[in-house]
Amino acid sequence: MPLDYRRFNGPEDSVSYKQFSTNFTRSYDELFKGLFDENGKRIDGREFTEARPLYTKTNVISQAKGSAYVELKNTKVVCSVFDPREIVGHQNEYSIYGQIYCEVKFAPFSCPRRRRGLAPDTDERALSANFKTAIQTAIQSTKFRNFQMDVFVYILEHDGACLAAAINAACLALTDAVVPMMDIFSARTAAVINNQIFVDPTEAEENLALMPTDNETNHGIITLTVIDHLRNITDLQQIGSIDADCLIKVIDILLEECAKLMPLFKDLIIDNVFEQYKEHQVYLSIKKQVNEELSNKVKEWTLIVKDK
Amino acid sequence: MVEEDLKDFKLKPMKCELNFLNKSDGSAILAQGETVVLVSVNGPLDIKSTSQNMEKATLEVIFSSKGGKPTVSDRFKENVIRQTCETAIFGCLYPRTGITITIQELEDYGGLLPTTINCTCLALLNSGLAMRHVVAAVGCALDEAGNLIIDPTNDQIQTATATMYFVFDSREKNLVTGFSTGTFGEGVYDEALERCRAASDLVFNFYRDIVASYCNVIG
Amino acid sequence: MKVKVGDVVLPGDYCDEIASVGAKSKVLIGPGLKKEIDHVFVTKAGVLKKRNPSTFWVDSYQKRYIPCRGENAIGIVHQKAGDIYRVDIGGSCTASLSYLSFEGATKKNRPEVQIGDVIYAKILVASKDMEPELVCVDSHGKKGCLGVLSDGFVFKCSLNLIRKILSPSCPLLDSLKNEWPFELAAGMNGRIWIKANTLRETIAVGNAILGAEYLSDDEIKTMCNNIASILTGHIS
Amino acid sequence: MKETIVSNSEKAFVQKLITSGHRLDGRTYKETRNHQISFGSDYGSCIASLGETKVMAQVSCEVVQPKQIRPNEGILYINVEVGPMAAPQFEANRQSDLTVYLNRLLEKCYKDSKCIDLESLCIVVEEKVWSIRVDVKILNHDGNLIECASIATLASLAHFKRPDVTRAGDKVIIHTMTEKDPIPTVLYHYPVCLTFAIFGSDILISDPSYIEEAVCMSVVDEDNVGGGLLVVGINQYKEPCLLDLTGAAIHSVNIVHKAILSASERGKLIIDIVKKSIISDDTLRQKRARINYKDIITNEHRQSLIRKELSIRLKNFNTNELKQESEEEMDQDDDDDVKIIEPSKYDIVATLPKTAEINAKTGKSAWIEISSDSEVE
Amino acid sequence: MEEYKVLQPFKYFNDHISVNVRPDGRKFDQQRSIKLNANSVNTADASSLIKCGKTSVVCGISLELATPKAEEPDNGFLVTNVELLPLCSSKFKPGPPSDYAQVVNNTVNDILKNSKCIDLKDLCIVSDKLAWVLYCDIACLEYDGSIIDACLATLMTSLKTLSLPHVIYDIETEEIKVDVNIRHPLKVTGLPVATSFVIYQSPDSNVALMDPTSFEEEMCGGNGANLVVCWNQGLLCGIHKFGGATLGTDGHKKLLNVAKERSKTIEEVINTCIANETSE
């Protein structure tokens, strides 16, 4: 990659110190055993089909129209949505659909194994493309014709299920930005290692799921995005080799998981609406107060002018 | 703060030539000691409508160093010079136009940025753009012994613990831009500010002589 | 710094003399000066000049032309856009010249103007916010000397040189005019159009004009005689 | 900012003038404007000026890995930059077709002609070689850029000296200029490019100025007989290494012969000037003289508009010298004063785990505070 | 009220300044409330997040190993990069860093170098063979003015909480072994604190505002703070003035002292945060 003149570059041959630490290069089996604690459950004590609690907060970034912060225990993702503007770049004809520009970026310090570069590399672009297909269907882009809306996601810490966390964050950010949408959507990820299904995998599990192995068991990661009421799947991303019936099993599990998230989102959105409504009331009362003051000041001045 | 008699004080020898390039609207080449800079100013031009500004002229500064490979510090110098010139030029008289300032570094023997700012000011004078005030840049260095050297030579800068550059305007001698490297005490900073402000008069006199030598030729 | 008339001035200097004269009667401040709340400040480097009643200005060196109302300028036609010509007069944007603003031009018989033609026009409208507008008809509708200039030669020089040769006190033009016949149009935007009978004479006029920029009056006279003698072949 | 187009009267006048045997600035067909080469303080940096056209060339070198296909050869890289300094119509760091044209010609002239011994640049085969980079910057565009650029490149390459290198086992030590005196670059031959503007069918004028170049190229668009720019690259042994024509096709072959013949003696002239200036520069450096670009600053440039660089001039026009003034320094005074200010108050509290917080005491301001978010203290 | 701000920004701002109060109700030399959190990202070797007013910046340090440069055989590397992400404000576009981002990057780097709080020699493990590379990546999540102060505060907090793992380097076999659980903290001398000001040219006098918001920065000449003063425990380690209105000597002294006070408070915040973190 040509030397980037616009940033300070460290030495080319720098390599992460973790490579030389003892427990770095371990074989597939050791890693697989490492996933389970002594009584067969996952390291962090969760069941195989138990997902991590999802903590979220909206309106995190004041300058953005809508923003959301999602935390799946150690996976931390920030998403911000900006209001539509003219389409950037050359545009040959009037586009009847509003365009959505998405960019997903990993923080350089976010990955446990090695430092990611500052310029967007290939898998960040792939992630952005997947992210865009996932959120595009739910947005009514005909409402902002010939305009472009920007959705940016920044992953602060990557501990598995980044794409799902990003999609959930986007859904909340879009609702916070009052963007016309069909319905709210949520996403969940599952990893399949050695025919064993891990819901909401951690980074170690994901790394193992993607590691090439000789035995022909199912291996891979599936991310599912579901729309709320119609419960239909808007997007299904799958990496790895998984046979049909295992896939169907995973999809059923993920459907329930996504459904579990819905009430959480709904409460949050309703709280936000209340809050904004209360704020608006405060704003109106202050405005009324200012107008009263101004009007009686005007009355005073007219009196003074009259008797002059 | 020790009161010093500045009568015997001398800046590095300055040589300047205006109208050095016949194709640009205003140009100047300035040598301050061993450091030489060439600046060309192209006065109100029309620029593409996206980068036009309704109230005032948009100023574009291009700094090209000797080496050729653009570095981050070039952008830093460009920004400092653009901020200085933005306060100096009456941008509101030329709305929706563009002014480009191109700087070529010829020799760098210390004090490059003050020489560049002085040379940019001379080029602006030569280009006939309406200016609010003239700017003069003076550098100074603090050596280990702790005493202050105004307009230091190159090797004084290498061994200095701190260097400071100040740019003053000609109206009230206020500080327009300034920046420093290294660590220094507060007292030192005030003394440096005062002595550089005094030394800036020398630069303003130099400007007046240069303009004078061109003017009585025009007659 | 305080300056007085006749000094070499830099932007940022202020002149109290103008303010004092201004207190009594109306003062006309020309290019290079700007009135601010407390003082009249200089905005260009040059020499502060005064013409007796109360006009002050700064004579400064400049090459880029800023269009202003009422001045004559020499422009080159860039494009024909519908019924207006876009003319480049060396300013920051191209000026507009409508085809009707020629003497005797009507909707039907349009003036024949090609792209690349040199025209001598008066600047009707010019302000910092608007595109300048040219017109090739003088106040009482006659052509006068405005309009398209055919053949001859046009070249660019600094605005000071134009002001210098057009000032009545400059000996250049009158010492040249009795040497050999030539036509000359000087636009305030720094362009001069010259035409003489033969090519060498045209070049001689151009040479004399460009040479006069940095000479005093008597040096100009000696130079003109020198050129005249070269032309008539005394010195080969 | 579009380029100001050439007016019809200029085109007609210049063409008539040239066909009648004269030129605008009094030069004959073969005469060139005066050359001037000045060197900077470090090796490999020079400014060449041809009349008012000024070009700066700067050579720098670094150790890199060689290309696989040529493991034992150094790398030469030429980069041309035409910025707004050359003329208002050029934009900064944008690759216009003029830069591509100049780049291609210089590469043909200096890279493909094998004038530099690339093998001598090799340090460790397949591992470390010298990569020489020539940055050509156009300072002022007054016509005939390619000739001025080639003179600047040639002078800077011939003048450049690279640091000495010694190999100890597999380690390579690069000596600074002070430890060991640097090695000059070996040039097999000295090529330089010369430009001819073709007017009508047989007139060749050398070193066209800005207006002649513009008129010659603009005549090409019309239908009448061709006009164009012929660039001939030639070295001191009169061997042409480059031939480039832009503009209309040439009817007769003898024009090219005539061009090459006049190019060879003119080329010889220029190459001698370059060699002489390098030798004089070396002798000065032997005598420890401080060479610096500040020597090219003169103050009689203001009056020079009367003498040679006049754009319109009769053939044997000259004038008496004029007196110059010198400038001197004046002294100055200084002033100072002191001010005191009062501190402001915050309380710092360690709230959540691993965080500390300042809540600024925002007193009730007289102004009615209306803020959209309800951050209540 | 909002429409007035959008329609007549300069007049809106001037009305506030003339009654010497700022649009968000603060006095001229009053700073916004700060929340500083250390080591929230576990994948980074050291990290911290600051939220001062509406500007929030996160800094993460990742450690790498590399062979030192030939010219400086016993110096490690300290590479800081400030990224103004497109998600922090509509002003920044995706793609390579804009000119303004490069200026901020350069300023933070200069201040760090000037303050000499990290000695590159401590980063060297074996001279001319192996040295630490400290990649300090600072990402701005929310841009609302005075970005340089926030960046420097997070950078210093992360550096102070950073600890380097123990490295065994075998000269002959050139084999590197890293022992992750023995870690010794990095020696950081001094604590530079930057305070940015904006100088507004009101008709009667020039007014300096501390810790400006992005709206105030826009009102005083476009991009970024006009004056950045950095104190490093009683010593000045950098004064950068970028344009904006001019400044007399009296105003200058006042600002230096205001900055000195603020640097004391910020130092306290950083120290309490670190103390709080180590006690965890």
XYZ file of C-alpha atoms in Angstrom, chain A residues 8-199:
192
model
C 2.339 9.786 10.545
C 3.526 6.265 9.704
C 5.424 3.995 12.044
C 8.131 1.606 10.789
C 6.843 -0.797 8.067
C 8.214 -3.923 9.690
C 6.418 -3.394 13.041
C 4.528 -6.478 14.265
C 2.261 -6.993 17.293
C 4.094 -8.159 20.425
C 1.328 -10.672 21.107
C 2.777 -12.902 18.382
C 5.710 -13.699 20.589
C 3.608 -14.289 23.711
C 3.339 -17.908 24.759
C -0.370 -18.750 24.279
C -0.628 -17.184 20.820
C 0.068 -19.979 18.400
C -2.119 -22.840 19.582
C -3.580 -25.599 17.484
C -7.250 -25.948 16.600
C -8.021 -28.588 19.220
C -6.413 -26.693 22.097
C -8.399 -23.613 21.089
C -11.587 -25.638 20.862
C -11.047 -27.062 24.334
C -10.247 -23.546 25.530
C -13.794 -22.462 24.642
C -15.388 -24.516 27.440
C -14.972 -24.252 31.198
C -14.783 -27.371 33.414
C -18.513 -28.256 33.460
C -18.996 -27.996 29.679
C -20.539 -24.507 29.585
C -18.942 -21.593 27.638
C -15.996 -19.775 29.221
C -18.091 -16.764 30.295
C -20.641 -19.100 31.873
C -23.332 -18.617 29.213
C -25.450 -21.403 27.735
C -24.842 -22.242 24.080
C -28.130 -20.630 23.068
C -27.891 -17.730 25.570
C -27.073 -14.311 24.090
C -25.154 -11.539 25.858
C -27.239 -8.738 27.472
C -27.520 -5.765 25.085
C -26.928 -2.311 26.679
C -27.813 0.674 24.463
C -28.172 4.475 24.638
C -29.381 6.912 21.939
C -28.565 10.538 21.136
C -24.925 10.001 22.110
C -23.495 12.391 19.472
C -25.020 15.908 19.639
C -23.895 17.052 16.149
C -25.390 14.028 14.358
C -29.094 13.953 13.514
C -29.435 10.580 15.189
C -26.907 8.434 17.015
C -26.783 5.293 19.145
C -24.251 3.379 21.246
C -24.612 -0.404 21.583
C -22.643 -2.623 23.938
C -22.722 -6.453 23.871
C -20.628 -6.949 27.038
C -17.195 -6.324 25.388
C -18.271 -5.437 21.846
C -18.718 -1.637 21.777
C -20.145 0.068 18.661
C -21.073 3.735 17.996
C -23.336 4.649 15.060
C -24.335 8.095 13.811
C -26.781 9.122 11.075
C -26.640 12.446 9.217
C -29.556 14.159 7.492
C -29.869 13.810 3.700
C -27.748 16.061 1.449
C -26.995 16.247 -2.287
C -25.457 13.121 -3.723
C -21.666 13.347 -3.501
C -19.713 12.376 -6.593
C -20.805 12.572 -10.191
C -24.431 11.742 -10.734
C -25.555 10.977 -14.257
C -29.320 10.821 -13.800
C -32.008 11.683 -11.275
C -32.247 8.758 -8.826
C -35.808 8.121 -7.722
C -34.555 6.285 -4.632
C -32.670 8.157 -1.927
C -29.128 6.772 -1.678
C -27.672 5.495 1.589
C -23.904 5.766 2.037
C -22.635 3.422 4.739
C -19.167 3.146 6.212
C -18.138 0.724 8.963
C -14.702 1.320 10.489
C -12.712 -0.629 13.079
C -10.749 1.420 15.619
C -7.022 0.592 15.241
C -6.945 -0.662 18.862
C -10.221 -2.598 18.615
C -8.917 -6.045 17.530
C -7.212 -8.319 20.065
C -4.837 -9.978 17.611
C -3.229 -7.156 15.626
C -3.556 -3.394 15.103
C -5.787 -2.489 12.186
C -4.598 0.181 9.753
C -6.139 3.652 9.667
C -7.061 3.538 5.998
C -10.117 1.309 5.233
C -8.920 -2.155 4.179
C -10.730 -4.937 2.296
C -12.743 -6.587 5.063
C -13.942 -3.211 6.361
C -15.280 -2.480 2.887
C -16.937 -5.922 2.780
C -18.485 -5.271 6.201
C -19.785 -1.876 5.011
C -21.390 -3.518 1.960
C -23.068 -6.224 4.084
C -24.182 -3.563 6.555
C -25.710 -1.506 3.746
C -27.743 -4.419 2.315
C -29.012 -5.200 5.811
C -30.369 -1.746 6.701
C -31.355 -0.661 3.172
C -34.552 -2.668 2.867
C -36.114 -1.221 6.043
C -35.594 2.435 5.058
C -38.233 4.106 2.836
C -35.684 5.702 0.549
C -38.382 6.993 -1.793
C -39.151 9.639 0.816
C -35.804 11.488 0.306
C -35.440 11.224 -3.512
C -32.188 12.187 -5.194
C -30.630 12.795 -1.789
C -27.916 10.866 0.023
C -28.036 9.886 3.688
C -24.835 8.971 5.513
C -24.701 6.214 8.138
C -21.325 5.821 9.863
C -20.408 3.049 12.314
C -17.221 2.999 14.418
C -16.338 -0.205 16.279
C -14.491 0.687 19.502
C -13.943 -2.875 20.676
C -14.442 -6.119 18.690
C -15.433 -9.128 20.789
C -17.581 -10.990 18.260
C -20.943 -10.214 16.566
C -19.798 -6.798 15.325
C -22.093 -6.810 12.316
C -25.156 -7.607 14.458
C -24.227 -4.915 17.010
C -23.719 -2.416 14.143
C -27.117 -3.230 12.621
C -28.894 -2.873 15.987
C -27.085 0.418 16.593
C -28.124 1.612 13.123
C -31.777 0.756 13.795
C -31.786 2.801 17.010
C -29.836 5.666 15.416
C -32.289 5.786 12.506
C -35.273 5.910 14.860
C -33.491 8.616 16.889
C -32.976 10.553 13.638
C -36.714 10.161 12.798
C -35.894 8.662 9.397
C -38.971 7.258 7.552
C -38.683 3.471 8.023
C -40.997 0.503 7.307
C -40.448 -0.970 10.741
C -37.719 -1.411 13.342
C -35.375 -4.329 12.781
C -32.875 -6.219 14.905
C -30.037 -8.618 14.195
C -28.292 -11.495 15.864
C -25.235 -13.621 15.016
C -24.522 -17.316 15.602
C -21.316 -19.274 15.074
C -21.225 -23.003 14.247
C -18.071 -24.862 15.303
C -17.823 -28.632 15.012
C -21.621 -28.939 14.616
C -22.071 -27.048 17.870
C -24.125 -23.785 17.600
C -22.858 -20.815 19.611
C -25.380 -17.919 19.772
